[in-house]
């Protein structure tokens, strides 16, 4: 199985600049092609500076944000104003910074609800139209979105949104399923830091030998394009 496309960047600032510009390009391409962009944002800590960069005028003005539908790759089951909320991360670092004249449609996962109820509701809101862009991170254990190693939801092939349980708090999660991620038109991994290097190398080994067991290794879009954007620290094992 061919190795995914990799773009490596010397340092964190070069990574942020490239990831933000690439994401804006993908979104603008979707709007030009279909009149709208359905993008699923990733969570965790890596995306924050990239979202903040995307909200800066020189990049933000390249997108007609009222044609953008923001979804979430996953959410922790916490209220939207909770410090762990991926919705709050996106609101603080991107949406609120765009200003009222650039107001995307934001489709929040109801983190305040029980995970199974929130997952059912989100699947209905997401619908069956493939996402144009899915932005992902990778945890040190090889998880992505909130799909964790060894979890039964990883094998889910029908549901588009699943309730999962994280080994680290917040434990209850809602996540796009691999089906939804792999149906997307474009998928990006944003991974930085030396602490991720060994796991990145393991993921790539699994892909190349055709035995993907880690969640991040199972992200192989059926027809969409996939790229990993890494800083040199995270890419050093490749
Ligand atoms: C989440 C994310 C998760 C994240 C990885 C990496 O909700 O936590 O969706 O998949 O991308 O855990 O997180 P960091 O960027 O903080 O390393």
Short mmCIF file of C-alpha atoms and ligand atoms in Angstrom, two decimals:
data_model
loop_
_atom_site.label_atom_id
_atom_site.label_comp_id
_atom_site.label_asym_id
_atom_site.label_seq_id
_atom_site.Cartn_x
_atom_site.Cartn_y
_atom_site.Cartn_z
CA UNK A 1 0.00 0.00 0.00
CA UNK A 2 1.54 3.27 -1.06
CA UNK A 3 2.75 5.65 1.61
CA UNK A 4 0.61 8.76 2.13
CA UNK A 5 1.81 12.10 0.83
CA UNK A 6 3.97 13.82 3.44
CA UNK A 7 4.94 17.48 3.73
CA UNK A 8 7.65 18.19 6.29
CA UNK A 9 8.42 21.59 7.76
CA UNK A 10 11.57 22.74 9.52
CA UNK A 11 9.85 24.28 12.49
CA UNK A 12 6.51 24.96 14.12
CA UNK A 13 5.93 28.34 12.46
CA UNK A 14 6.59 26.96 8.98
CA UNK A 15 4.18 24.11 9.77
CA UNK A 16 1.47 26.52 10.96
CA UNK A 17 1.83 28.72 7.89
CA UNK A 18 1.65 25.79 5.48
CA UNK A 19 -1.21 24.03 7.27
CA UNK A 20 -3.32 27.19 7.36
CA UNK A 21 -2.68 28.05 3.73
CA UNK A 22 -3.33 24.47 2.60
CA UNK A 23 -6.61 24.30 4.54
CA UNK A 24 -7.80 27.60 3.06
CA UNK A 25 -6.87 26.37 -0.42
CA UNK A 26 -8.85 23.16 0.09
CA UNK A 27 -11.88 25.08 1.34
CA UNK A 28 -11.75 27.62 -1.49
CA UNK A 29 -11.45 24.78 -4.01
CA UNK A 30 -14.56 23.10 -2.58
CA UNK A 31 -16.55 26.33 -2.78
CA UNK A 32 -15.41 26.94 -6.36
CA UNK A 33 -16.42 23.41 -7.33
CA UNK A 34 -19.68 22.98 -5.41
CA UNK A 35 -20.69 26.37 -4.07
CA UNK A 36 -20.13 25.28 -0.52
CA UNK A 37 -17.51 23.74 1.75
CA UNK A 38 -18.26 21.17 4.44
CA UNK A 39 -15.19 21.01 6.66
CA UNK A 40 -14.66 18.98 9.83
CA UNK A 41 -12.25 20.64 12.24
CA UNK A 42 -9.87 18.68 14.42
CA UNK A 43 -9.44 19.17 18.12
CA UNK A 44 -6.69 19.00 20.69
CA UNK A 45 -3.88 21.53 21.01
CA UNK A 46 -2.09 21.37 17.65
CA UNK A 47 -4.78 23.13 15.62
CA UNK A 48 -5.07 26.29 17.73
CA UNK A 49 -2.26 28.31 16.07
CA UNK A 50 -3.31 27.07 12.65
CA UNK A 51 -6.92 28.19 13.16
CA UNK A 52 -5.68 31.55 14.46
CA UNK A 53 -3.58 31.90 11.28
CA UNK A 54 -6.57 31.00 9.08
CA UNK A 55 -8.57 33.78 10.76
CA UNK A 56 -6.03 36.43 9.77
CA UNK A 57 -7.29 38.69 7.01
CA UNK A 58 -4.89 37.71 4.24
CA UNK A 59 -6.08 34.10 4.41
CA UNK A 60 -9.64 34.63 5.69
CA UNK A 61 -10.49 36.92 2.77
CA UNK A 62 -9.80 34.09 0.35
CA UNK A 63 -12.96 32.30 1.52
CA UNK A 64 -16.65 33.21 1.29
CA UNK A 65 -17.31 32.03 4.85
CA UNK A 66 -21.10 32.15 4.52
CA UNK A 67 -20.67 29.22 2.14
CA UNK A 68 -18.74 27.25 4.75
CA UNK A 69 -20.32 24.62 7.00
CA UNK A 70 -18.06 23.85 9.94
CA UNK A 71 -18.44 20.41 11.46
CA UNK A 72 -16.26 18.72 14.06
CA UNK A 73 -14.21 15.55 13.72
CA UNK A 74 -14.96 14.81 17.32
CA UNK A 75 -16.04 16.34 20.59
CA UNK A 76 -15.53 15.68 24.23
CA UNK A 77 -18.81 15.23 26.17
CA UNK A 78 -18.53 18.51 28.00
CA UNK A 79 -20.51 21.77 27.73
CA UNK A 80 -19.54 24.09 24.87
CA UNK A 81 -17.90 26.59 27.22
CA UNK A 82 -15.75 23.93 28.90
CA UNK A 83 -11.98 24.34 28.53
CA UNK A 84 -11.79 20.86 26.92
CA UNK A 85 -14.46 21.58 24.32
CA UNK A 86 -13.30 21.34 20.70
CA UNK A 87 -16.19 23.64 19.82
CA UNK A 88 -14.77 26.25 22.23
CA UNK A 89 -11.30 25.78 20.68
CA UNK A 90 -12.68 26.45 17.18
CA UNK A 91 -14.81 29.37 18.36
CA UNK A 92 -11.98 31.09 20.22
CA UNK A 93 -9.25 30.52 17.64
CA UNK A 94 -11.19 30.80 14.37
CA UNK A 95 -14.91 31.57 14.24
CA UNK A 96 -15.00 34.46 16.73
CA UNK A 97 -11.92 35.98 15.07
CA UNK A 98 -13.52 36.05 11.63
CA UNK A 99 -15.93 38.76 12.69
CA UNK A 100 -19.64 39.11 11.96
CA UNK A 101 -19.11 39.79 8.24
CA UNK A 102 -17.51 36.36 7.87
CA UNK A 103 -19.94 34.04 9.61
CA UNK A 104 -19.72 30.34 8.73
CA UNK A 105 -22.47 27.89 9.60
CA UNK A 106 -21.26 26.01 12.69
CA UNK A 107 -22.66 22.56 13.37
CA UNK A 108 -21.79 21.84 16.98
CA UNK A 109 -21.76 18.36 18.50
CA UNK A 110 -23.97 18.53 21.62
CA UNK A 111 -21.25 17.71 24.09
CA UNK A 112 -23.61 18.47 26.96
CA UNK A 113 -25.76 15.45 26.02
CA UNK A 114 -25.06 11.75 26.63
CA UNK A 115 -22.60 10.52 23.96
CA UNK A 116 -24.97 8.07 22.26
CA UNK A 117 -27.74 10.68 22.00
CA UNK A 118 -25.32 13.31 20.70
CA UNK A 119 -23.89 10.87 18.15
CA UNK A 120 -27.33 10.00 16.77
CA UNK A 121 -28.29 13.65 16.49
CA UNK A 122 -25.02 14.58 14.83
CA UNK A 123 -25.28 11.81 12.26
CA UNK A 124 -28.66 13.25 11.26
CA UNK A 125 -27.22 16.78 11.05
CA UNK A 126 -24.18 15.63 9.09
CA UNK A 127 -26.29 13.74 6.57
CA UNK A 128 -24.86 11.59 3.78
CA UNK A 129 -23.07 14.18 1.68
CA UNK A 130 -19.33 13.55 1.92
CA UNK A 131 -17.26 16.12 3.75
CA UNK A 132 -15.04 18.21 1.54
CA UNK A 133 -12.24 18.54 4.08
CA UNK A 134 -11.42 16.64 7.27
CA UNK A 135 -8.65 18.04 9.47
CA UNK A 136 -7.21 15.52 11.91
CA UNK A 137 -4.58 15.24 14.59
CA UNK A 138 -2.99 12.13 16.02
CA UNK A 139 -2.57 11.25 19.64
CA UNK A 140 0.54 9.61 21.04
CA UNK A 141 -1.28 6.26 21.04
CA UNK A 142 -2.14 6.56 17.35
CA UNK A 143 -5.74 7.63 17.89
CA UNK A 144 -7.35 10.17 15.61
CA UNK A 145 -10.51 12.18 16.10
CA UNK A 146 -11.89 10.20 19.05
CA UNK A 147 -11.24 6.79 17.54
CA UNK A 148 -8.94 4.97 19.95
CA UNK A 149 -6.84 1.81 19.44
CA UNK A 150 -8.59 -1.47 20.14
CA UNK A 151 -12.03 0.09 20.41
CA UNK A 152 -14.98 -1.67 18.73
CA UNK A 153 -16.18 1.61 17.18
CA UNK A 154 -13.07 1.55 15.00
CA UNK A 155 -14.63 -1.32 13.03
CA UNK A 156 -17.95 0.51 12.58
CA UNK A 157 -18.71 0.51 8.86
CA UNK A 158 -22.28 1.86 8.79
CA UNK A 159 -22.76 4.63 11.36
CA UNK A 160 -21.28 7.97 10.35
CA UNK A 161 -20.92 9.20 13.93
CA UNK A 162 -20.06 7.05 16.95
CA UNK A 163 -19.96 7.38 20.72
CA UNK A 164 -16.57 6.35 22.05
CA UNK A 165 -14.67 6.17 25.31
CA UNK A 166 -11.29 7.80 25.70
CA UNK A 167 -8.60 6.27 27.94
CA UNK A 168 -7.87 9.82 29.10
CA UNK A 169 -10.42 12.33 30.36
CA UNK A 170 -12.81 13.61 29.23
CA UNK A 171 -13.73 9.96 28.86
CA UNK A 172 -17.02 10.21 26.97
CA UNK A 173 -16.56 11.27 23.35
CA UNK A 174 -18.42 11.64 20.09
CA UNK A 175 -16.47 11.03 16.88
CA UNK A 176 -16.85 10.83 13.14
CA UNK A 177 -16.47 7.21 12.19
CA UNK A 178 -13.73 5.92 9.89
CA UNK A 179 -16.43 5.53 7.25
CA UNK A 180 -17.15 9.26 7.30
CA UNK A 181 -13.49 10.23 7.38
CA UNK A 182 -12.58 7.89 4.52
CA UNK A 183 -15.49 9.16 2.41
CA UNK A 184 -14.13 12.72 2.57
CA UNK A 185 -12.76 14.44 -0.52
CA UNK A 186 -9.63 15.64 1.25
CA UNK A 187 -8.09 14.61 4.57
CA UNK A 188 -5.20 16.24 6.36
CA UNK A 189 -3.22 15.13 9.39
CA UNK A 190 -1.53 17.90 11.34
CA UNK A 191 1.08 16.34 13.65
CA UNK A 192 3.96 18.06 15.42
CA UNK A 193 6.44 17.31 18.16
CA UNK A 194 9.16 14.79 18.91
CA UNK A 195 6.83 12.86 21.20
CA UNK A 196 4.75 11.81 18.17
CA UNK A 197 7.72 10.72 15.97
CA UNK A 198 7.83 7.04 16.89
CA UNK A 199 4.07 6.63 16.50
CA UNK A 200 4.08 8.44 13.16
CA UNK A 201 6.77 6.04 11.94
CA UNK A 202 4.73 3.07 13.20
CA UNK A 203 1.61 4.32 11.42
CA UNK A 204 3.53 4.67 8.16
CA UNK A 205 5.03 1.20 8.55
CA UNK A 206 1.58 -0.24 9.07
CA UNK A 207 0.26 1.49 5.97
CA UNK A 208 3.17 0.49 3.80
CA UNK A 209 2.98 -3.17 4.77
CA UNK A 210 -0.80 -3.21 4.34
CA UNK A 211 -1.58 -4.03 7.97
CA UNK A 212 -3.10 -0.84 9.38
CA UNK A 213 -4.28 -1.49 12.92
CA UNK A 214 -3.84 1.92 14.56
CA UNK A 215 -6.74 4.31 13.98
CA UNK A 216 -4.53 6.89 12.25
CA UNK A 217 -3.22 4.17 9.92
CA UNK A 218 -6.77 3.24 8.94
CA UNK A 219 -7.44 6.72 7.58
CA UNK A 220 -7.14 5.92 3.89
CA UNK A 221 -9.72 7.86 1.91
CA UNK A 222 -11.52 5.70 -0.66
CA UNK A 223 -11.21 8.34 -3.36
CA UNK A 224 -10.20 11.54 -1.57
CA UNK A 225 -6.73 12.92 -1.20
CA UNK A 226 -4.70 12.42 1.99
CA UNK A 227 -1.67 14.31 3.21
CA UNK A 228 0.25 14.41 6.45
CA UNK A 229 1.67 17.79 7.42
CA UNK A 230 4.46 17.28 9.93
CA UNK A 231 7.14 19.34 11.53
CA UNK A 232 10.64 17.82 11.38
CA UNK A 233 10.38 16.73 15.02
CA UNK A 234 7.36 14.54 14.30
CA UNK A 235 8.76 13.35 10.95
CA UNK A 236 12.19 12.30 12.16
CA UNK A 237 11.32 8.60 12.16
CA UNK A 238 10.30 8.55 8.49
C1 LIG B 1 -9.17 15.55 20.39
C2 LIG B 1 -8.65 15.42 19.00
C3 LIG B 1 -7.59 14.36 18.98
C4 LIG B 1 -6.30 15.12 18.80
C5 LIG B 1 -5.13 14.28 19.21
C6 LIG B 1 -3.84 15.12 19.17
O1 LIG B 1 -10.36 15.84 20.55
O2 LIG B 1 -8.35 15.44 21.29
O3 LIG B 1 -9.55 15.32 18.04
O4 LIG B 1 -7.72 13.39 17.99
O5 LIG B 1 -6.18 15.52 17.45
O6 LIG B 1 -5.34 13.81 20.53
O7 LIG B 1 -3.97 16.12 20.13
P1 LIG B 1 -2.85 17.25 20.29
O8 LIG B 1 -2.95 18.13 19.08
O9 LIG B 1 -3.23 17.96 21.56
O10 LIG B 1 -1.52 16.52 20.37
#
